[in-house]
Amino acid sequence: MKYRKYGSDKFSNLNFEPYCLKMFMQRWYVLGHFFRAATPEKEGAYYNGVFSFDRILEMEITDIPFVVKDEFDAQEYFCECMGVIAGDGTKAVKVVIRAFGEERYYLRDLPLHQSQKEIGQGEDFADFEYYIRPTIDFRMAIIARGCHVKVLEPESLIEEIRKEHEDALQLYEKK
């Protein structure tokens, strides 16, 4: 497979073993097991990688056999993820958010993640709990809801979301 990451003029040539397909945010991805050759910094090793179909430049079927491990379960592999980011080292944590106004109804109808549970409500809000890896895709889903959603825990995620909002606000400051 010839593959180019976002923001790169270079492409990688990879031999990989496709394990499963997943659709996320109107884009198809393939999870594959591939070998990365040794570099001065790292020994060669096998890795799991998720590749977006729209960035695959060429693909060729080889006659090299492989077997998907019996213990591999695609649903389990992605169960703590909102999207396709599973191998960045982010650990799953309990996340609690508060949705205000009509946003609470949207979240009830279209949960952000399969672990979503409504754990409380008030006159104009509802609190939702998740057990999830708060990777960039989850953080962006929270940020996209602007002032309609507030993270209540964990503190580390509160700080990340606050920083993103502050950075966005700076884009709109008058000069």
Coordinates of C-alpha atoms in Angstrom, one line a residue:
M1 CA 0.0 0.0 0.0
K2 CA 1.2 3.5 -0.8
Y3 CA -0.2 5.9 1.8
R4 CA 0.2 9.6 2.5
K5 CA -0.6 11.1 5.9
Y6 CA -2.3 14.5 6.2
G7 CA 0.2 17.3 6.0
S8 CA 2.9 15.3 4.4
D9 CA 4.3 15.4 0.9
K10 CA 6.0 12.0 1.5
F11 CA 4.2 8.7 1.3
S12 CA 4.9 5.4 2.9
N13 CA 5.1 2.0 1.3
L14 CA 3.6 -0.5 3.7
N15 CA 3.0 -4.2 3.6
F16 CA 0.0 -4.7 5.9
E17 CA -2.5 -7.3 6.9
P18 CA -6.1 -5.8 6.9
Y19 CA -8.1 -6.8 10.0
C20 CA -11.3 -4.8 9.8
L21 CA -13.1 -1.8 8.3
K22 CA -14.7 1.0 10.2
M23 CA -16.7 4.1 9.2
F24 CA -16.3 7.2 11.2
M25 CA -17.3 10.8 10.4
Q26 CA -18.3 9.9 6.8
R27 CA -15.0 8.3 6.1
W28 CA -13.9 4.6 5.7
Y29 CA -10.9 3.3 7.6
V30 CA -9.0 0.0 7.5
L31 CA -7.2 -1.3 10.6
G32 CA -4.2 -3.2 9.6
H33 CA -1.2 -5.0 11.2
F34 CA 2.1 -3.9 9.6
F35 CA 5.8 -4.2 10.0
R36 CA 7.9 -1.0 10.4
A37 CA 11.5 -1.5 9.6
A38 CA 14.3 -0.7 12.1
T39 CA 15.5 2.9 12.3
P40 CA 18.5 4.2 14.3
E41 CA 16.0 5.1 17.1
K42 CA 13.8 2.0 17.1
E43 CA 14.0 -1.7 16.4
G44 CA 11.8 -3.1 13.7
A45 CA 8.4 -4.2 15.0
Y46 CA 4.8 -5.0 14.1
Y47 CA 2.2 -2.3 14.7
N48 CA -1.5 -1.8 14.3
G49 CA -2.4 1.1 12.1
V50 CA -5.6 2.8 11.0
F51 CA -5.6 4.1 7.5
S52 CA -8.1 6.3 5.8
F53 CA -9.2 5.1 2.4
D54 CA -9.0 8.6 0.9
R55 CA -5.3 8.8 1.7
I56 CA -4.4 5.4 0.2
L57 CA -2.7 6.3 -3.1
E58 CA -2.3 2.7 -4.4
M59 CA -3.0 -0.7 -3.1
E60 CA -2.0 -4.1 -4.4
I61 CA -3.0 -7.6 -3.2
T62 CA 0.0 -9.8 -2.6
D63 CA 0.4 -13.5 -2.4
I64 CA 1.9 -13.3 1.1
P65 CA -0.5 -15.3 3.4
F66 CA -1.5 -14.1 6.8
V67 CA -4.1 -15.1 9.4
V68 CA -6.1 -12.7 11.6
K69 CA -5.5 -13.9 15.2
D70 CA -8.5 -15.8 16.6
E71 CA -8.5 -13.5 19.7
F72 CA -8.9 -10.3 17.6
D73 CA -12.3 -8.7 18.1
A74 CA -12.8 -5.5 16.2
Q75 CA -15.6 -4.3 18.5
E76 CA -13.5 -4.9 21.6
Y77 CA -10.5 -3.2 19.9
F78 CA -12.4 0.0 19.4
C79 CA -14.9 -0.2 22.4
E80 CA -13.2 2.5 24.4
C81 CA -12.8 4.8 21.4
M82 CA -15.2 7.3 19.9
G83 CA -13.7 7.0 16.5
V84 CA -10.7 5.3 15.0
I85 CA -7.9 6.5 17.2
A86 CA -6.9 3.6 19.4
G87 CA -3.2 3.3 19.4
D88 CA -2.0 6.7 20.6
G89 CA -1.5 5.6 24.2
T90 CA -4.5 7.5 25.6
K91 CA -6.1 5.5 28.5
A92 CA -9.8 5.2 29.0
V93 CA -11.2 7.2 31.9
K94 CA -14.5 8.2 33.4
V95 CA -15.7 11.4 31.7
V96 CA -18.7 13.4 32.9
I97 CA -20.2 16.2 30.9
R98 CA -23.1 18.5 31.4
A99 CA -25.3 19.3 28.4
F100 CA -27.4 22.5 28.6
G101 CA -30.7 23.4 26.9
E102 CA -31.7 21.4 23.8
E103 CA -28.2 19.8 23.6
R104 CA -29.3 17.3 26.3
Y105 CA -32.0 16.1 24.0
Y106 CA -29.6 15.7 21.1
L107 CA -27.2 13.7 23.2
R108 CA -30.1 11.5 24.4
D109 CA -31.1 10.8 20.8
L110 CA -27.5 10.5 19.4
P111 CA -25.1 9.3 22.1
L112 CA -21.4 10.3 21.6
H113 CA -20.3 6.8 22.6
Q114 CA -21.7 3.5 23.4
S115 CA -20.8 3.9 27.1
Q116 CA -22.9 7.0 27.5
K117 CA -25.2 7.0 30.6
E118 CA -27.4 9.8 31.8
I119 CA -26.5 10.2 35.5
G120 CA -28.5 13.3 36.5
Q121 CA -30.5 16.2 35.4
G122 CA -31.7 19.6 36.5
E123 CA -34.1 22.2 35.2
D124 CA -32.1 23.0 32.1
F125 CA -29.3 20.5 31.9
A126 CA -28.5 16.8 31.9
D127 CA -25.3 15.1 33.0
F128 CA -23.8 12.2 31.0
E129 CA -21.0 9.8 32.0
Y130 CA -18.7 8.0 29.6
Y131 CA -15.9 5.5 30.0
I132 CA -13.8 6.5 27.0
R133 CA -10.3 7.4 25.8
P134 CA -10.5 11.2 25.5
T135 CA -8.6 11.3 22.2
I136 CA -8.7 14.2 19.8
D137 CA -11.8 13.0 18.1
F138 CA -13.8 12.9 21.4
R139 CA -12.3 16.3 22.4
M140 CA -13.3 17.8 19.1
A141 CA -16.9 16.5 19.5
I142 CA -17.1 18.2 22.9
I143 CA -15.6 21.5 21.6
A144 CA -17.9 21.5 18.6
R145 CA -20.8 21.9 21.0
G146 CA -19.4 25.2 22.2
C147 CA -21.2 26.7 25.2
H148 CA -23.8 23.9 25.2
V149 CA -21.6 21.3 26.8
K150 CA -19.3 21.6 29.8
V151 CA -16.8 18.9 31.0
L152 CA -17.2 18.2 34.7
E153 CA -14.5 15.6 35.1
P154 CA -11.7 14.6 34.9
E155 CA -9.7 17.8 35.6
S156 CA -7.1 17.0 32.9
L157 CA -9.8 17.0 30.2
I158 CA -11.3 20.2 31.6
E159 CA -8.0 21.9 31.2
E160 CA -7.5 20.6 27.7
I161 CA -11.0 21.8 26.6
R162 CA -10.5 25.2 28.3
K163 CA -7.2 25.7 26.5
E164 CA -8.8 24.8 23.1
H165 CA -11.6 27.3 23.7
E166 CA -9.1 30.0 24.8
D167 CA -7.0 29.4 21.7
A168 CA -10.1 29.6 19.5
L169 CA -11.2 32.9 21.2
Q170 CA -7.8 34.4 20.4
L171 CA -8.6 33.9 16.7
Y172 CA -11.5 36.3 17.1
E173 CA -9.8 39.0 19.1
K174 CA -10.0 42.4 17.3
K175 CA -6.7 43.8 16.3

